[in-house]
mmCIF file of N, CA and C in Angstrom:
data_model
loop_
_atom_site.group_PDB
_atom_site.id
_atom_site.type_symbol
_atom_site.label_atom_id
_atom_site.label_comp_id
_atom_site.label_asym_id
_atom_site.label_seq_id
_atom_site.Cartn_x
_atom_site.Cartn_y
_atom_site.Cartn_z
ATOM 1 N N GLU A 735 111.411 107.061 108.696
ATOM 2 C CA GLU A 735 111.165 108.055 107.672
ATOM 3 C C GLU A 735 112.380 108.268 106.774
ATOM 4 N N ARG A 736 113.572 108.273 107.367
ATOM 5 C CA ARG A 736 114.777 108.535 106.569
ATOM 6 C C ARG A 736 114.935 107.541 105.425
ATOM 7 N N LYS A 737 114.715 106.281 105.718
ATOM 8 C CA LYS A 737 114.896 105.257 104.689
ATOM 9 C C LYS A 737 113.930 105.496 103.529
ATOM 10 N N ARG A 738 112.691 105.796 103.826
ATOM 11 C CA ARG A 738 111.712 106.062 102.771
ATOM 12 C C ARG A 738 112.059 107.331 102.007
ATOM 13 N N LEU A 739 112.440 108.387 102.722
ATOM 14 C CA LEU A 739 112.836 109.628 102.049
ATOM 15 C C LEU A 739 114.017 109.379 101.122
ATOM 16 N N ASN A 740 115.029 108.685 101.617
ATOM 17 C CA ASN A 740 116.194 108.371 100.779
ATOM 18 C C ASN A 740 115.778 107.578 99.544
ATOM 19 N N ASN A 741 114.945 106.572 99.729
ATOM 20 C CA ASN A 741 114.502 105.736 98.601
ATOM 21 C C ASN A 741 113.689 106.520 97.578
ATOM 22 N N LEU A 742 113.006 107.561 98.024
ATOM 23 C CA LEU A 742 112.212 108.389 97.107
ATOM 24 C C LEU A 742 113.028 109.518 96.481
ATOM 25 N N GLY A 743 114.316 109.609 96.837
ATOM 26 C CA GLY A 743 115.179 110.613 96.234
ATOM 27 C C GLY A 743 115.348 111.882 97.044
ATOM 28 N N PHE A 744 114.876 111.901 98.276
ATOM 29 C CA PHE A 744 115.023 113.055 99.168
ATOM 30 C C PHE A 744 116.106 112.708 100.186
ATOM 31 N N PHE A 745 117.383 112.807 99.763
ATOM 32 C CA PHE A 745 118.494 112.349 100.584
ATOM 33 C C PHE A 745 118.542 113.054 101.929
ATOM 34 N N CYS A 746 118.620 112.241 102.977
ATOM 35 C CA CYS A 746 118.674 112.808 104.324
ATOM 36 C C CYS A 746 119.630 112.048 105.229
ATOM 37 N N GLY A 747 120.529 111.275 104.649
ATOM 38 C CA GLY A 747 121.569 110.632 105.427
ATOM 39 C C GLY A 747 121.218 109.260 105.954
ATOM 40 N N ASP A 748 122.035 108.814 106.882
ATOM 41 C CA ASP A 748 121.937 107.494 107.494
ATOM 42 C C ASP A 748 120.579 107.317 108.186
ATOM 43 N N PRO A 749 119.867 106.226 107.862
ATOM 44 C CA PRO A 749 118.554 105.994 108.466
ATOM 45 C C PRO A 749 118.574 105.901 109.992
ATOM 46 N N ASP A 750 119.715 105.582 110.576
ATOM 47 C CA ASP A 750 119.801 105.439 112.030
ATOM 48 C C ASP A 750 120.353 106.684 112.725
ATOM 49 N N ALA A 751 120.622 107.735 111.983
ATOM 50 C CA ALA A 751 121.185 108.960 112.561
ATOM 51 C C ALA A 751 120.118 109.716 113.357
ATOM 52 N N PRO A 752 120.550 110.524 114.321
ATOM 53 C CA PRO A 752 119.600 111.347 115.063
ATOM 54 C C PRO A 752 119.019 112.455 114.175
ATOM 55 N N LEU A 753 117.987 113.103 114.664
ATOM 56 C CA LEU A 753 117.377 114.205 113.927
ATOM 57 C C LEU A 753 118.418 115.274 113.648
ATOM 58 N N ASP A 754 118.376 115.836 112.432
ATOM 59 C CA ASP A 754 119.327 116.875 112.079
ATOM 60 C C ASP A 754 118.783 117.726 110.938
ATOM 61 N N THR A 755 119.609 118.639 110.472
ATOM 62 C CA THR A 755 119.215 119.561 109.417
ATOM 63 C C THR A 755 118.901 118.842 108.118
ATOM 64 N N GLN A 756 119.685 117.798 107.785
ATOM 65 C CA GLN A 756 119.423 117.062 106.542
ATOM 66 C C GLN A 756 118.016 116.492 106.528
ATOM 67 N N LEU A 757 117.585 115.927 107.646
ATOM 68 C CA LEU A 757 116.241 115.350 107.726
ATOM 69 C C LEU A 757 115.190 116.440 107.602
ATOM 70 N N ASP A 758 115.395 117.560 108.283
ATOM 71 C CA ASP A 758 114.455 118.682 108.215
ATOM 72 C C ASP A 758 114.290 119.163 106.778
ATOM 73 N N ILE A 759 115.396 119.336 106.072
ATOM 74 C CA ILE A 759 115.347 119.813 104.687
ATOM 75 C C ILE A 759 114.648 118.795 103.798
ATOM 76 N N ALA A 760 114.983 117.510 103.954
ATOM 77 C CA ALA A 760 114.360 116.467 103.138
ATOM 78 C C ALA A 760 112.860 116.408 103.391
ATOM 79 N N LEU A 761 112.450 116.497 104.649
ATOM 80 C CA LEU A 761 111.021 116.485 104.961
ATOM 81 C C LEU A 761 110.315 117.677 104.331
ATOM 82 N N ARG A 762 110.922 118.851 104.419
ATOM 83 C CA ARG A 762 110.314 120.053 103.833
ATOM 84 C C ARG A 762 110.171 119.921 102.308
ATOM 85 N N LYS A 763 111.195 119.402 101.657
ATOM 86 C CA LYS A 763 111.126 119.216 100.203
ATOM 87 C C LYS A 763 110.050 118.198 99.832
ATOM 88 N N PHE A 764 109.986 117.112 100.582
ATOM 89 C CA PHE A 764 108.965 116.098 100.337
ATOM 90 C C PHE A 764 107.570 116.685 100.544
ATOM 91 N N GLN A 765 107.367 117.361 101.665
ATOM 92 C CA GLN A 765 106.062 117.942 101.961
ATOM 93 C C GLN A 765 105.624 118.927 100.878
ATOM 94 N N GLU A 766 106.541 119.758 100.439
ATOM 95 C CA GLU A 766 106.216 120.715 99.375
ATOM 96 C C GLU A 766 105.833 119.974 98.095
ATOM 97 N N ARG A 767 106.594 118.966 97.750
ATOM 98 C CA ARG A 767 106.375 118.217 96.504
ATOM 99 C C ARG A 767 105.020 117.519 96.474
ATOM 100 N N VAL A 768 104.571 117.032 97.631
ATOM 101 C CA VAL A 768 103.316 116.270 97.645
ATOM 102 C C VAL A 768 102.127 117.089 98.132
ATOM 103 N N GLY A 769 102.330 118.391 98.368
ATOM 104 C CA GLY A 769 101.216 119.265 98.714
ATOM 105 C C GLY A 769 100.794 119.229 100.177
ATOM 106 N N LEU A 770 101.698 118.830 101.053
ATOM 107 C CA LEU A 770 101.401 118.855 102.489
ATOM 108 C C LEU A 770 101.893 120.172 103.081
ATOM 109 N N PRO A 771 101.372 120.547 104.255
ATOM 110 C CA PRO A 771 101.929 121.722 104.925
ATOM 111 C C PRO A 771 103.418 121.516 105.174
ATOM 112 N N VAL A 772 104.219 122.516 104.846
ATOM 113 C CA VAL A 772 105.677 122.402 104.951
ATOM 114 C C VAL A 772 106.098 122.777 106.368
ATOM 115 N N THR A 773 106.378 121.741 107.159
ATOM 116 C CA THR A 773 106.736 121.939 108.559
ATOM 117 C C THR A 773 108.123 121.397 108.907
ATOM 118 N N GLY A 774 108.627 120.464 108.116
ATOM 119 C CA GLY A 774 109.887 119.821 108.437
ATOM 120 C C GLY A 774 109.752 118.794 109.544
ATOM 121 N N THR A 775 108.520 118.482 109.894
ATOM 122 C CA THR A 775 108.236 117.516 110.950
ATOM 123 C C THR A 775 107.554 116.291 110.355
ATOM 124 N N ALA A 776 107.953 115.120 110.833
ATOM 125 C CA ALA A 776 107.349 113.879 110.354
ATOM 126 C C ALA A 776 106.063 113.614 111.134
ATOM 127 N N ASP A 777 105.036 114.410 110.834
ATOM 128 C CA ASP A 777 103.757 114.238 111.501
ATOM 129 C C ASP A 777 103.007 113.048 110.898
ATOM 130 N N ASP A 778 101.819 112.765 111.397
ATOM 131 C CA ASP A 778 101.055 111.604 110.930
ATOM 132 C C ASP A 778 100.757 111.677 109.437
ATOM 133 N N ALA A 779 100.377 112.852 108.936
ATOM 134 C CA ALA A 779 100.053 112.995 107.517
ATOM 135 C C ALA A 779 101.282 112.754 106.647
ATOM 136 N N THR A 780 102.425 113.269 107.080
ATOM 137 C CA THR A 780 103.668 113.077 106.326
ATOM 138 C C THR A 780 104.068 111.608 106.331
ATOM 139 N N ARG A 781 103.991 110.972 107.480
ATOM 140 C CA ARG A 781 104.333 109.541 107.563
ATOM 141 C C ARG A 781 103.426 108.708 106.668
ATOM 142 N N ALA A 782 102.134 109.000 106.690
ATOM 143 C CA ALA A 782 101.183 108.238 105.877
ATOM 144 C C ALA A 782 101.480 108.415 104.395
ATOM 145 N N ARG A 783 101.782 109.640 103.990
ATOM 146 C CA ARG A 783 102.074 109.913 102.570
ATOM 147 C C ARG A 783 103.395 109.269 102.157
ATOM 148 N N LEU A 784 104.387 109.288 103.030
ATOM 149 C CA LEU A 784 105.652 108.620 102.756
ATOM 150 C C LEU A 784 105.425 107.129 102.521
ATOM 151 N N GLN A 785 104.640 106.514 103.393
ATOM 152 C CA GLN A 785 104.368 105.085 103.254
ATOM 153 C C GLN A 785 103.597 104.807 101.968
ATOM 154 N N GLN A 786 102.591 105.620 101.698
ATOM 155 C CA GLN A 786 101.768 105.425 100.502
ATOM 156 C C GLN A 786 102.617 105.521 99.233
ATOM 157 N N LEU A 787 103.448 106.540 99.132
ATOM 158 C CA LEU A 787 104.247 106.734 97.924
ATOM 159 C C LEU A 787 105.392 105.740 97.834
ATOM 160 N N HIS A 788 105.960 105.371 98.964
ATOM 161 C CA HIS A 788 107.055 104.406 98.966
ATOM 162 C C HIS A 788 106.564 103.045 98.488
ATOM 163 N N ASP A 789 105.335 102.710 98.826
ATOM 164 C CA ASP A 789 104.766 101.413 98.462
ATOM 165 C C ASP A 789 104.140 101.401 97.072
ATOM 166 N N ALA A 790 104.182 102.525 96.372
ATOM 167 C CA ALA A 790 103.602 102.624 95.031
ATOM 168 C C ALA A 790 104.609 103.282 94.090
ATOM 169 N N PRO A 791 105.592 102.511 93.598
ATOM 170 C CA PRO A 791 106.602 103.086 92.710
ATOM 171 C C PRO A 791 105.968 103.851 91.543
ATOM 172 N N GLY A 792 106.519 105.015 91.255
ATOM 173 C CA GLY A 792 106.007 105.834 90.160
ATOM 174 C C GLY A 792 104.882 106.768 90.538
ATOM 175 N N ALA A 793 104.425 106.708 91.800
ATOM 176 C CA ALA A 793 103.300 107.541 92.222
ATOM 177 C C ALA A 793 103.717 108.919 92.733
ATOM 178 N N LEU A 794 105.008 109.139 92.923
ATOM 179 C CA LEU A 794 105.487 110.432 93.417
ATOM 180 C C LEU A 794 105.230 111.491 92.372
ATOM 181 N N PRO A 795 104.538 112.579 92.725
ATOM 182 C CA PRO A 795 104.287 113.638 91.753
ATOM 183 C C PRO A 795 105.593 114.218 91.189
ATOM 184 N N ALA A 796 105.551 114.576 89.955
ATOM 185 C CA ALA A 796 106.728 115.208 89.315
ATOM 186 C C ALA A 796 106.943 116.570 89.941
ATOM 187 N N PRO A 797 108.206 116.984 90.038
ATOM 188 C CA PRO A 797 108.458 118.317 90.615
ATOM 189 C C PRO A 797 107.935 119.395 89.669
ATOM 190 N N ASN A 798 107.435 120.471 90.253
ATOM 191 C CA ASN A 798 107.025 121.591 89.416
ATOM 192 C C ASN A 798 108.134 122.631 89.395
ATOM 193 N N ALA A 799 107.963 123.674 88.666
ATOM 194 C CA ALA A 799 109.018 124.674 88.502
ATOM 195 C C ALA A 799 109.398 125.310 89.837
ATOM 196 N N GLN A 800 108.417 125.551 90.729
ATOM 197 C CA GLN A 800 108.714 126.160 92.015
ATOM 198 C C GLN A 800 109.535 125.218 92.891
ATOM 199 N N ALA A 801 109.155 123.954 92.940
ATOM 200 C CA ALA A 801 109.843 123.004 93.810
ATOM 201 C C ALA A 801 111.280 122.773 93.338
ATOM 202 N N ALA A 802 111.537 122.926 92.054
ATOM 203 C CA ALA A 802 112.861 122.682 91.515
ATOM 204 C C ALA A 802 113.825 123.831 91.787
ATOM 205 N N SER A 803 113.310 124.997 92.129
ATOM 206 C CA SER A 803 114.200 126.138 92.342
ATOM 207 C C SER A 803 114.702 126.239 93.741
#
């Protein structure tokens, strides 16, 4: 998940690092941006959406005013 999050612009550190706050924050920002429940957990829905968007450049929704604040 980290590698995909980093590639999509949700920086969360070294792809081989253990779970930490950076990953939690990146997951929450990603989930909010794509309309998933914001849990900070890489559940099945989050993983599927990460894969879908990572494999389709330009498909990531633009941030809205709330997500940018």
